[in-house]
Amino acid sequence: MSFDLNKPLSFVRQYKLQWEQAQQAWVLLYPEGLVKLAGSAGEILKRVDGQRTASAIVADLQADFPGADLKQDVLDFLEHACFKGWICHD
Amino acid sequence: MTDVKKDIAAPLWVNAEITYKCPLHCVFCYNPLDYATTFDRELTTEEWLKALREARELGAVQLGISGGEPLMRDDVEIIVAEASRMGFYVNLLTSGIGLTEKRIAAFKAGGLDQIQLSFQDSTKELNDFLSSTRTFELKQKVAKLIKQYDYPMVLNVVLHRQNIDHIEQILQMAESLQADHVELANSQYYAWAYKNREYLMPSREQLQHAEAVCNRFRERLGNRMKLYFVAPDYYEDRPKGCMNGWGSVFLNIAPDGLALPCHEARMLPGLQFPNVREHSIRSIWYDSQAFNAYRGDSWMPEPCRSCDERHKDFGGCRCQAFMLTGDARNTDPVCSKSPHHSLITDQVALAQRLVLRNEDVQPLIVFRDDKNSRSFAAD
């Protein structure tokens, strides 16, 4: 699974990210299942909007959470999400 | 919204079995044997919407609309649109029979998220025999319609002894229909499938062949077509973590309004399953005797009680334990630690020895139909 830092990322068609008040969590919904996301995973995936690239998502998170060295973790997670078939770049 | 019991997680997944009516007569159906008794007591549209609203307020987010064949009801469009507005991710589980272009257009407009289409097999003859109807061509048309309306195509093929050797053709068919997800789950032996267990359980050799073919398709197609292959749990030596634990995630609502922790639980003795007509989903989920009966681990006898895997598989399936051992609290006999494990291994041994020709088996199979159901209900 090649992963391009500079192409916009979007959700694969049948995947839907939704904030769940009752669970106080981001939930990823897809055919036949759901994943309740940990806080950091939710913060990353909610920035996947079909416009932002992986690099832009990292920059955005660094701006919102200054002082944390999160670049590699974020990229690893995005690559993992790509590998799982949740998100993709065209 | 805030006074939920801290030790019980909210339901996430609701399966609405809106009717047990079905034009098919599948031999592996998991609907209860006496399903026909629900026909004159089905929930109304308003009763469904009330139950779904209450479940959504508790935090449920996945909704399956299933049956029977859900399209036998003419209010699916309303239920889909309202549930979608409530914020559910709405799945329709259908055989495709009754899915006209007009209906699919209404579902799309109403916000239906996805459609799961079941196929019995890739060949017309077996599809029609196993579902006891002539539906194969119709399903292919429906599959095209699903694509046309830009839905991901989720195909569900129930595998068993009579069709598993056709796995190559099944997957070719799935690929040609541009399926996105293909679920190839062996039938689980409940209800009608339990009645037909000998004729449905594949041999080990059949399973190995099927998995090898699956792996080849996986390697070639990657994420383009996701394949899920599920072997019968009888071939395992640890039980499935059924429903992720009793009353943990999953809420099934039967056509007559009975709230159940799984599709099969209606069969279990000693439990008073509450009806959504009389009780709120909140009280059903948190307070009812039935939903608390097998929650957590305090109900477990040995060998589960002291087992370090008890929070992984929850002792397996209560219904399977009941069907096979007569006591729902027993360890699921799939577990090699169960004193009843030979009930499983004997059956598996039989599946290796049996040499059954289709033409010999076919007269022995019990079809899921209203006449058979009424006779089971009368027993």
Short mmCIF file of C-alpha atoms in Angstrom, two decimals:
data_model
loop_
_atom_site.label_atom_id
_atom_site.label_comp_id
_atom_site.label_asym_id
_atom_site.label_seq_id
_atom_site.Cartn_x
_atom_site.Cartn_y
_atom_site.Cartn_z
CA MET A 1 0.00 0.00 0.00
CA SER A 2 1.88 3.06 -1.19
CA PHE A 3 1.16 6.12 0.84
CA ASP A 4 1.51 9.61 -0.59
CA LEU A 5 1.97 12.47 1.86
CA ASN A 6 0.95 15.09 -0.66
CA LYS A 7 -2.35 13.83 -2.01
CA PRO A 8 -5.69 14.70 -0.41
CA LEU A 9 -7.15 11.97 1.75
CA SER A 10 -10.80 11.04 1.86
CA PHE A 11 -12.95 8.35 3.38
CA VAL A 12 -13.70 5.30 1.32
CA ARG A 13 -17.30 5.53 0.18
CA GLN A 14 -18.98 3.29 2.73
CA TYR A 15 -17.07 4.66 5.74
CA LYS A 16 -18.62 7.40 7.79
CA LEU A 17 -17.15 9.21 10.78
CA GLN A 18 -19.59 10.49 13.34
CA TRP A 19 -19.32 12.14 16.77
CA GLU A 20 -21.41 10.20 19.26
CA GLN A 21 -22.67 12.23 22.17
CA ALA A 22 -23.73 9.20 24.20
CA GLN A 23 -20.35 7.50 23.79
CA GLN A 24 -18.39 10.76 23.99
CA ALA A 25 -16.31 9.42 21.14
CA TRP A 26 -15.76 9.50 17.40
CA VAL A 27 -17.13 6.38 15.83
CA LEU A 28 -16.20 5.05 12.42
CA LEU A 29 -19.15 3.34 10.79
CA TYR A 30 -19.01 0.94 7.89
CA PRO A 31 -20.94 -2.00 6.51
CA GLU A 32 -21.33 -4.61 9.19
CA GLY A 33 -19.37 -2.85 11.84
CA LEU A 34 -18.10 0.12 13.73
CA VAL A 35 -14.96 1.19 15.47
CA LYS A 36 -15.07 3.39 18.52
CA LEU A 37 -11.99 5.52 18.13
CA ALA A 38 -9.59 6.58 20.83
CA GLY A 39 -9.39 10.34 21.27
CA SER A 40 -6.23 10.77 19.21
CA ALA A 41 -7.50 8.60 16.35
CA GLY A 42 -10.69 10.67 16.26
CA GLU A 43 -8.67 13.91 16.20
CA ILE A 44 -6.73 12.63 13.21
CA LEU A 45 -9.61 11.17 11.22
CA LYS A 46 -11.92 14.13 11.67
CA ARG A 47 -9.41 16.09 9.61
CA VAL A 48 -9.76 13.70 6.68
CA ASP A 49 -12.06 15.71 4.43
CA GLY A 50 -11.12 15.04 0.82
CA GLN A 51 -9.03 18.24 0.76
CA ARG A 52 -6.26 17.90 3.30
CA THR A 53 -3.18 15.81 2.59
CA ALA A 54 -1.37 13.76 5.20
CA SER A 55 1.20 16.55 5.52
CA ALA A 56 -1.56 19.13 5.99
CA ILE A 57 -3.19 16.99 8.68
CA VAL A 58 0.11 16.77 10.55
CA ALA A 59 0.59 20.54 10.31
CA ASP A 60 -2.95 21.13 11.47
CA LEU A 61 -2.53 18.86 14.50
CA GLN A 62 0.81 20.42 15.37
CA ALA A 63 -0.88 23.81 15.39
CA ASP A 64 -3.73 22.57 17.61
CA PHE A 65 -1.52 20.56 19.96
CA PRO A 66 1.70 22.56 20.15
CA GLY A 67 4.68 21.04 21.86
CA ALA A 68 3.74 17.45 21.10
CA ASP A 69 6.00 15.57 18.72
CA LEU A 70 3.28 13.71 16.94
CA LYS A 71 4.34 13.64 13.30
CA GLN A 72 5.42 10.01 13.07
CA ASP A 73 2.47 8.71 15.10
CA VAL A 74 0.02 10.57 12.90
CA LEU A 75 1.59 9.34 9.70
CA ASP A 76 1.71 5.79 11.01
CA PHE A 77 -1.95 5.95 11.93
CA LEU A 78 -2.98 7.41 8.57
CA GLU A 79 -1.02 4.74 6.78
CA HIS A 80 -2.69 2.12 8.95
CA ALA A 81 -6.14 3.59 8.17
CA CYS A 82 -5.23 3.50 4.49
CA PHE A 83 -4.10 -0.09 4.76
CA LYS A 84 -7.34 -1.00 6.54
CA GLY A 85 -9.24 0.50 3.63
CA TRP A 86 -10.93 3.23 5.69
CA ILE A 87 -9.40 6.13 3.83
CA CYS A 88 -7.63 6.54 0.54
CA HIS A 89 -6.17 9.08 -1.85
CA ASP A 90 -7.41 8.92 -5.41
CA MET B 1 -28.90 10.91 29.28
CA THR B 2 -26.52 10.98 32.21
CA ASP B 3 -27.96 8.52 34.70
CA VAL B 4 -26.80 5.44 32.79
CA LYS B 5 -25.35 2.67 34.85
CA LYS B 6 -21.62 3.12 34.84
CA ASP B 7 -20.82 -0.58 34.70
CA ILE B 8 -23.04 -1.37 31.71
CA ALA B 9 -22.03 0.00 28.32
CA ALA B 10 -24.78 1.32 26.07
CA PRO B 11 -25.96 -0.68 23.09
CA LEU B 12 -24.22 0.21 19.84
CA TRP B 13 -25.94 -2.02 17.37
CA VAL B 14 -29.62 -2.60 16.79
CA ASN B 15 -30.91 -5.28 14.50
CA ALA B 16 -34.52 -4.68 13.57
CA GLU B 17 -36.07 -7.87 12.29
CA ILE B 18 -39.11 -6.09 10.93
CA THR B 19 -40.84 -9.21 9.62
CA TYR B 20 -40.26 -12.94 9.44
CA LYS B 21 -42.25 -13.11 6.22
CA CYS B 22 -40.00 -14.17 3.39
CA PRO B 23 -40.48 -15.34 -0.17
CA LEU B 24 -37.43 -17.60 0.19
CA HIS B 25 -37.22 -20.87 2.06
CA CYS B 26 -33.52 -21.10 2.83
CA VAL B 27 -32.47 -24.30 4.50
CA PHE B 28 -29.90 -22.51 6.70
CA CYS B 29 -32.19 -19.77 7.96
CA TYR B 30 -31.55 -18.68 11.56
CA ASN B 31 -35.02 -17.30 12.18
CA PRO B 32 -36.83 -19.19 14.92
CA LEU B 33 -38.57 -22.39 13.85
CA ASP B 34 -41.93 -21.03 15.00
CA TYR B 35 -41.44 -17.69 13.21
CA ALA B 36 -44.91 -17.91 11.65
CA THR B 37 -46.47 -17.19 15.06
CA THR B 38 -45.29 -13.58 14.79
CA PHE B 39 -47.22 -12.80 11.61
CA ASP B 40 -50.30 -11.41 13.32
CA ARG B 41 -48.37 -9.50 16.01
CA GLU B 42 -45.88 -7.43 14.05
CA LEU B 43 -44.96 -4.01 15.35
CA THR B 44 -46.53 -1.08 13.57
CA THR B 45 -44.46 1.63 11.88
CA GLU B 46 -44.96 3.95 14.85
CA GLU B 47 -43.91 1.25 17.31
CA TRP B 48 -40.73 0.64 15.33
CA LEU B 49 -39.90 4.34 15.24
CA LYS B 50 -40.45 4.71 18.96
CA ALA B 51 -38.13 1.78 19.74
CA LEU B 52 -35.46 3.07 17.37
CA ARG B 53 -35.65 6.58 18.80
CA GLU B 54 -35.16 5.21 22.30
CA ALA B 55 -32.23 3.04 21.22
CA ARG B 56 -30.59 5.98 19.47
CA GLU B 57 -30.95 8.11 22.58
CA LEU B 58 -29.06 5.47 24.54
CA GLY B 59 -26.22 5.62 22.01
CA ALA B 60 -26.98 2.91 19.46
CA VAL B 61 -25.59 3.91 16.09
CA GLN B 62 -25.59 0.91 13.74
CA LEU B 63 -28.95 -0.24 12.52
CA GLY B 64 -29.61 -3.36 10.53
CA ILE B 65 -33.03 -3.69 8.96
CA SER B 66 -33.51 -7.35 8.35
CA GLY B 67 -36.02 -10.14 8.56
CA GLY B 68 -37.27 -12.46 7.03
CA GLU B 69 -37.28 -10.33 3.97
CA PRO B 70 -37.71 -6.73 5.17
CA LEU B 71 -39.04 -5.63 1.78
CA MET B 72 -42.17 -7.67 2.48
CA ARG B 73 -43.24 -4.61 4.48
CA ASP B 74 -44.27 -1.48 2.65
CA ASP B 75 -43.07 0.93 5.35
CA VAL B 76 -39.33 0.22 5.00
CA GLU B 77 -38.94 3.56 3.22
CA ILE B 78 -40.36 5.38 6.23
CA ILE B 79 -38.29 3.43 8.74
CA VAL B 80 -35.10 4.01 6.73
CA ALA B 81 -35.68 7.74 6.35
CA GLU B 82 -36.62 8.29 9.99
CA ALA B 83 -33.76 6.15 11.31
CA SER B 84 -31.31 7.96 9.09
CA ARG B 85 -32.60 11.30 10.36
CA MET B 86 -32.04 10.06 13.91
CA GLY B 87 -28.36 9.52 13.02
CA PHE B 88 -28.24 5.76 12.58
CA TYR B 89 -25.94 4.20 10.01
CA VAL B 90 -28.64 2.25 8.25
CA ASN B 91 -28.06 -1.12 6.59
CA LEU B 92 -30.70 -3.00 4.68
CA LEU B 93 -30.21 -6.77 4.65
CA THR B 94 -32.16 -8.22 1.81
CA SER B 95 -32.47 -11.10 -0.59
CA GLY B 96 -33.19 -8.46 -3.20
CA ILE B 97 -36.66 -9.75 -3.86
CA GLY B 98 -38.94 -6.75 -4.01
CA LEU B 99 -36.12 -4.25 -4.49
CA THR B 100 -37.50 -2.30 -7.41
CA GLU B 101 -35.91 0.83 -8.84
CA LYS B 102 -38.66 2.89 -7.27
CA ARG B 103 -37.90 1.53 -3.84
CA ILE B 104 -34.14 1.86 -4.11
CA ALA B 105 -34.56 5.47 -5.24
CA ALA B 106 -36.68 6.13 -2.15
CA PHE B 107 -34.08 4.48 0.08
CA LYS B 108 -31.33 6.59 -1.45
CA ALA B 109 -33.36 9.76 -0.91
CA GLY B 110 -34.09 8.67 2.64
CA GLY B 111 -30.41 8.28 3.48
CA LEU B 112 -29.93 4.51 3.49
CA ASP B 113 -26.21 3.94 3.98
CA GLN B 114 -25.83 0.49 2.63
CA ILE B 115 -27.45 -2.61 1.23
CA GLN B 116 -26.35 -6.14 1.89
CA LEU B 117 -27.53 -8.55 -0.74
CA SER B 118 -27.63 -12.24 -0.02
CA PHE B 119 -26.90 -14.87 -2.61
CA GLN B 120 -27.30 -18.54 -2.00
CA ASP B 121 -24.81 -19.61 -4.64
CA SER B 122 -23.25 -18.65 -7.94
CA THR B 123 -25.12 -21.14 -10.03
CA LYS B 124 -28.73 -20.75 -10.85
CA GLU B 125 -29.63 -24.32 -10.08
CA LEU B 126 -28.21 -24.36 -6.59
CA ASN B 127 -29.30 -20.85 -5.72
CA ASP B 128 -32.83 -21.75 -6.68
CA PHE B 129 -32.77 -25.08 -4.93
CA LEU B 130 -31.29 -23.82 -1.69
CA SER B 131 -33.67 -20.95 -1.44
CA SER B 132 -36.42 -23.00 -3.00
CA THR B 133 -37.36 -20.31 -5.51
CA ARG B 134 -36.39 -18.99 -8.89
CA THR B 135 -34.58 -15.86 -7.97
CA PHE B 136 -31.05 -15.97 -9.28
CA GLU B 137 -31.56 -13.80 -12.34
CA LEU B 138 -33.57 -11.35 -10.33
CA LYS B 139 -30.73 -11.01 -7.86
CA GLN B 140 -28.27 -10.24 -10.62
CA LYS B 141 -30.56 -7.46 -11.79
CA VAL B 142 -30.82 -6.11 -8.27
CA ALA B 143 -27.06 -6.17 -7.91
CA LYS B 144 -26.78 -3.92 -10.96
CA LEU B 145 -29.40 -1.59 -9.52
CA ILE B 146 -27.42 -1.32 -6.29
CA LYS B 147 -24.35 -0.22 -8.24
CA GLN B 148 -26.38 2.14 -10.35
CA TYR B 149 -27.52 3.94 -7.22
CA ASP B 150 -23.92 4.21 -6.11
CA TYR B 151 -24.16 1.92 -3.14
CA PRO B 152 -21.23 -0.16 -2.08
CA MET B 153 -22.05 -3.73 -2.96
CA VAL B 154 -21.98 -6.01 -0.02
CA LEU B 155 -22.62 -9.58 -0.99
CA ASN B 156 -23.41 -12.18 1.55
CA VAL B 157 -23.13 -15.80 0.56
CA VAL B 158 -23.87 -18.36 3.21
CA LEU B 159 -21.51 -21.27 2.69
CA HIS B 160 -22.15 -24.89 3.51
CA ARG B 161 -21.46 -28.41 2.37
CA GLN B 162 -23.73 -28.16 -0.66
CA ASN B 163 -22.22 -25.00 -2.17
CA ILE B 164 -18.75 -24.50 -0.71
CA ASP B 165 -17.02 -26.30 -3.55
CA HIS B 166 -18.36 -23.60 -5.88
CA ILE B 167 -16.31 -20.95 -4.13
CA GLU B 168 -14.32 -20.11 -7.24
CA GLN B 169 -17.49 -19.38 -9.24
CA ILE B 170 -19.00 -17.53 -6.32
CA LEU B 171 -16.02 -15.21 -6.13
CA GLN B 172 -15.90 -14.77 -9.90
CA MET B 173 -19.54 -13.75 -9.76
CA ALA B 174 -18.80 -11.33 -6.93
CA GLU B 175 -15.94 -9.82 -8.89
CA SER B 176 -18.03 -9.45 -12.02
CA LEU B 177 -20.74 -7.71 -9.99
CA GLN B 178 -18.02 -5.38 -8.65
CA ALA B 179 -18.72 -6.30 -5.08
CA ASP B 180 -16.92 -4.18 -2.50
CA HIS B 181 -17.35 -6.56 0.41
CA VAL B 182 -18.02 -10.24 0.23
CA GLU B 183 -19.01 -12.13 3.30
CA LEU B 184 -18.51 -15.83 2.95
CA ALA B 185 -19.75 -17.10 6.25
CA ASN B 186 -20.45 -20.74 6.83
CA SER B 187 -23.90 -21.29 8.15
CA GLN B 188 -24.08 -21.44 11.89
CA TYR B 189 -26.09 -24.28 13.25
CA TYR B 190 -29.12 -22.64 14.79
CA ALA B 191 -32.82 -23.00 14.11
CA TRP B 192 -33.39 -24.27 10.54
CA ALA B 193 -29.67 -24.75 10.00
CA TYR B 194 -29.53 -26.87 13.15
CA LYS B 195 -32.29 -29.06 11.74
CA ASN B 196 -30.19 -29.49 8.62
CA ARG B 197 -26.79 -29.62 10.28
CA GLU B 198 -25.54 -32.90 8.77
CA TYR B 199 -26.30 -31.66 5.27
CA LEU B 200 -24.77 -28.25 5.82
CA MET B 201 -21.50 -28.90 7.63
CA PRO B 202 -18.56 -29.04 5.22
CA SER B 203 -15.64 -31.39 5.62
CA ARG B 204 -12.22 -30.13 6.66
CA GLU B 205 -10.96 -30.71 3.16
CA GLN B 206 -13.75 -28.59 1.70
CA LEU B 207 -12.93 -25.78 4.12
CA GLN B 208 -9.23 -25.85 3.34
CA HIS B 209 -9.93 -25.69 -0.36
CA ALA B 210 -12.35 -22.78 0.08
CA GLU B 211 -9.89 -20.82 2.19
CA ALA B 212 -7.11 -21.35 -0.30
CA VAL B 213 -9.30 -20.03 -3.11
CA CYS B 214 -10.29 -17.06 -0.97
CA ASN B 215 -6.68 -16.23 -0.26
CA ARG B 216 -5.87 -16.23 -3.95
CA PHE B 217 -8.64 -13.71 -4.64
CA ARG B 218 -7.53 -11.61 -1.67
CA GLU B 219 -3.98 -11.40 -2.92
CA ARG B 220 -5.09 -10.39 -6.35
CA LEU B 221 -7.82 -7.91 -5.41
CA GLY B 222 -6.61 -6.40 -2.12
CA ASN B 223 -8.89 -3.65 -0.84
CA ARG B 224 -10.81 -3.54 -4.11
CA MET B 225 -12.94 -6.46 -2.92
CA LYS B 226 -12.72 -7.27 0.74
CA LEU B 227 -13.33 -10.89 1.58
CA TYR B 228 -14.46 -12.22 4.89
CA PHE B 229 -14.35 -15.95 5.29
CA VAL B 230 -15.86 -17.52 8.38
CA ALA B 231 -15.44 -21.23 9.07
CA PRO B 232 -18.00 -23.06 11.21
CA ASP B 233 -17.13 -22.65 14.86
CA TYR B 234 -17.36 -26.44 15.24
CA TYR B 235 -13.89 -26.54 13.69
CA GLU B 236 -12.42 -24.33 16.42
CA ASP B 237 -11.30 -25.31 19.88
CA ARG B 238 -12.23 -22.01 21.46
CA PRO B 239 -15.74 -20.59 21.18
CA LYS B 240 -16.68 -17.39 19.38
CA GLY B 241 -17.08 -14.33 21.57
CA CYS B 242 -20.75 -14.44 20.76
CA MET B 243 -22.31 -10.97 20.32
CA ASN B 244 -19.20 -9.59 22.00
CA GLY B 245 -20.84 -10.72 25.21
CA TRP B 246 -24.45 -10.93 26.28
CA GLY B 247 -26.11 -7.53 26.53
CA SER B 248 -22.84 -5.83 25.71
CA VAL B 249 -23.27 -4.24 22.28
CA PHE B 250 -26.13 -5.85 20.42
CA LEU B 251 -29.88 -5.49 20.67
CA ASN B 252 -32.14 -7.55 18.44
CA ILE B 253 -35.77 -6.62 18.09
CA ALA B 254 -37.99 -9.34 16.65
CA PRO B 255 -41.03 -8.64 14.45
CA ASP B 256 -43.40 -9.05 17.39
CA GLY B 257 -41.42 -6.56 19.48
CA LEU B 258 -39.51 -9.01 21.63
CA ALA B 259 -36.16 -7.53 22.63
CA LEU B 260 -33.39 -10.13 22.49
CA PRO B 261 -29.63 -10.08 23.15
CA CYS B 262 -29.15 -12.08 19.94
CA HIS B 263 -31.14 -13.48 17.02
CA GLU B 264 -31.58 -16.85 18.65
CA ALA B 265 -32.17 -16.08 22.33
CA ARG B 266 -35.94 -16.55 22.08
CA MET B 267 -35.32 -20.29 22.42
CA LEU B 268 -33.74 -20.01 25.88
CA PRO B 269 -35.88 -21.12 28.80
CA GLY B 270 -36.23 -19.23 32.06
CA LEU B 271 -35.86 -15.76 30.59
CA GLN B 272 -38.71 -13.26 30.28
CA PHE B 273 -37.80 -11.28 27.21
CA PRO B 274 -39.32 -7.83 27.39
CA ASN B 275 -41.38 -6.40 24.59
CA VAL B 276 -40.65 -2.94 23.19
CA ARG B 277 -44.39 -2.33 23.14
CA GLU B 278 -44.52 -2.38 26.94
CA HIS B 279 -41.03 -1.33 27.99
CA SER B 280 -38.59 1.41 27.07
CA ILE B 281 -35.32 0.37 25.47
CA ARG B 282 -33.57 1.94 28.46
CA SER B 283 -35.31 -0.30 30.97
CA ILE B 284 -34.92 -3.31 28.69
CA TRP B 285 -31.20 -2.79 28.26
CA TYR B 286 -30.26 -1.83 31.80
CA ASP B 287 -32.87 -3.35 34.08
CA SER B 288 -34.50 -6.40 32.53
CA GLN B 289 -33.85 -9.82 33.96
CA ALA B 290 -33.21 -11.22 30.48
CA PHE B 291 -30.51 -8.72 29.48
CA ASN B 292 -28.74 -9.07 32.82
CA ALA B 293 -28.90 -12.86 32.98
CA TYR B 294 -25.54 -13.56 31.31
CA ARG B 295 -23.85 -10.19 31.59
CA GLY B 296 -20.37 -10.09 33.05
CA ASP B 297 -18.96 -13.29 34.48
CA SER B 298 -20.72 -13.94 37.81
CA TRP B 299 -23.15 -16.40 36.18
CA MET B 300 -20.37 -18.59 34.84
CA PRO B 301 -19.82 -22.12 36.14
CA GLU B 302 -16.53 -23.94 35.68
CA PRO B 303 -14.53 -24.29 33.53
CA CYS B 304 -15.32 -20.70 32.46
CA ARG B 305 -15.34 -19.23 35.95
CA SER B 306 -11.61 -19.68 36.52
CA CYS B 307 -10.56 -19.47 32.87
CA ASP B 308 -8.22 -16.65 31.94
CA GLU B 309 -9.89 -16.36 28.53
CA ARG B 310 -13.37 -15.68 29.92
CA HIS B 311 -13.26 -11.99 29.07
CA LYS B 312 -12.22 -12.77 25.54
CA ASP B 313 -14.91 -15.23 24.50
CA PHE B 314 -17.46 -14.77 27.34
CA GLY B 315 -17.89 -18.54 27.51
CA GLY B 316 -19.08 -18.61 23.89
CA CYS B 317 -22.70 -18.78 22.84
CA ARG B 318 -25.53 -19.29 25.36
CA CYS B 319 -27.87 -20.61 22.70
CA GLN B 320 -25.37 -23.15 21.43
CA ALA B 321 -24.67 -24.25 25.01
CA PHE B 322 -28.39 -24.69 25.57
CA MET B 323 -29.11 -26.48 22.30
CA LEU B 324 -26.28 -28.95 22.73
CA THR B 325 -26.05 -29.45 26.50
CA GLY B 326 -29.50 -28.48 27.75
CA ASP B 327 -28.19 -25.69 30.01
CA ALA B 328 -27.50 -22.20 28.68
CA ARG B 329 -24.99 -21.48 31.48
CA ASN B 330 -22.67 -24.25 30.42
CA THR B 331 -19.46 -23.52 28.57
CA ASP B 332 -20.10 -23.49 24.84
CA PRO B 333 -19.11 -27.06 23.85
CA VAL B 334 -16.95 -25.67 21.04
CA CYS B 335 -14.40 -25.03 23.79
CA SER B 336 -11.98 -27.92 24.20
CA LYS B 337 -12.14 -27.29 27.97
CA SER B 338 -15.87 -28.06 27.98
CA PRO B 339 -16.78 -31.49 29.38
CA HIS B 340 -19.26 -31.64 26.47
CA HIS B 341 -16.68 -30.97 23.76
CA SER B 342 -17.19 -34.43 22.25
CA LEU B 343 -20.63 -33.27 21.09
CA ILE B 344 -18.73 -31.02 18.71
CA THR B 345 -15.90 -33.34 17.74
CA ASP B 346 -18.31 -36.22 17.05
CA GLN B 347 -20.26 -34.00 14.68
CA VAL B 348 -17.07 -32.85 12.99
CA ALA B 349 -15.94 -36.48 12.63
CA LEU B 350 -19.27 -37.28 11.02
CA ALA B 351 -18.76 -34.48 8.51
CA GLN B 352 -15.50 -36.13 7.38
CA ARG B 353 -17.14 -39.54 6.93
CA LEU B 354 -20.38 -38.55 5.29
CA VAL B 355 -20.46 -39.01 1.57
CA LEU B 356 -23.67 -37.40 0.48
CA ARG B 357 -24.80 -36.92 -3.04
CA ASN B 358 -27.01 -33.90 -3.61
CA GLU B 359 -29.83 -35.97 -5.00
CA ASP B 360 -29.82 -38.18 -1.91
CA VAL B 361 -29.79 -35.27 0.49
CA GLN B 362 -32.33 -33.01 -1.09
CA PRO B 363 -35.44 -34.94 0.00
CA LEU B 364 -34.16 -34.97 3.60
CA ILE B 365 -33.64 -31.24 3.99
CA VAL B 366 -36.13 -29.24 6.04
CA PHE B 367 -37.10 -26.07 4.21
CA ARG B 368 -37.96 -22.92 6.08
CA ASP B 369 -41.56 -22.40 5.13
CA ASP B 370 -44.76 -21.37 6.86
CA LYS B 371 -46.22 -24.87 6.92
CA ASN B 372 -43.15 -26.35 8.60
CA SER B 373 -42.99 -23.39 10.96
CA ARG B 374 -46.58 -23.85 12.09
CA SER B 375 -45.97 -27.52 12.72
CA PHE B 376 -42.91 -26.68 14.86
CA ALA B 377 -44.97 -24.10 16.74
CA ALA B 378 -47.60 -26.74 17.46
CA ASP B 379 -45.05 -29.18 18.93
#
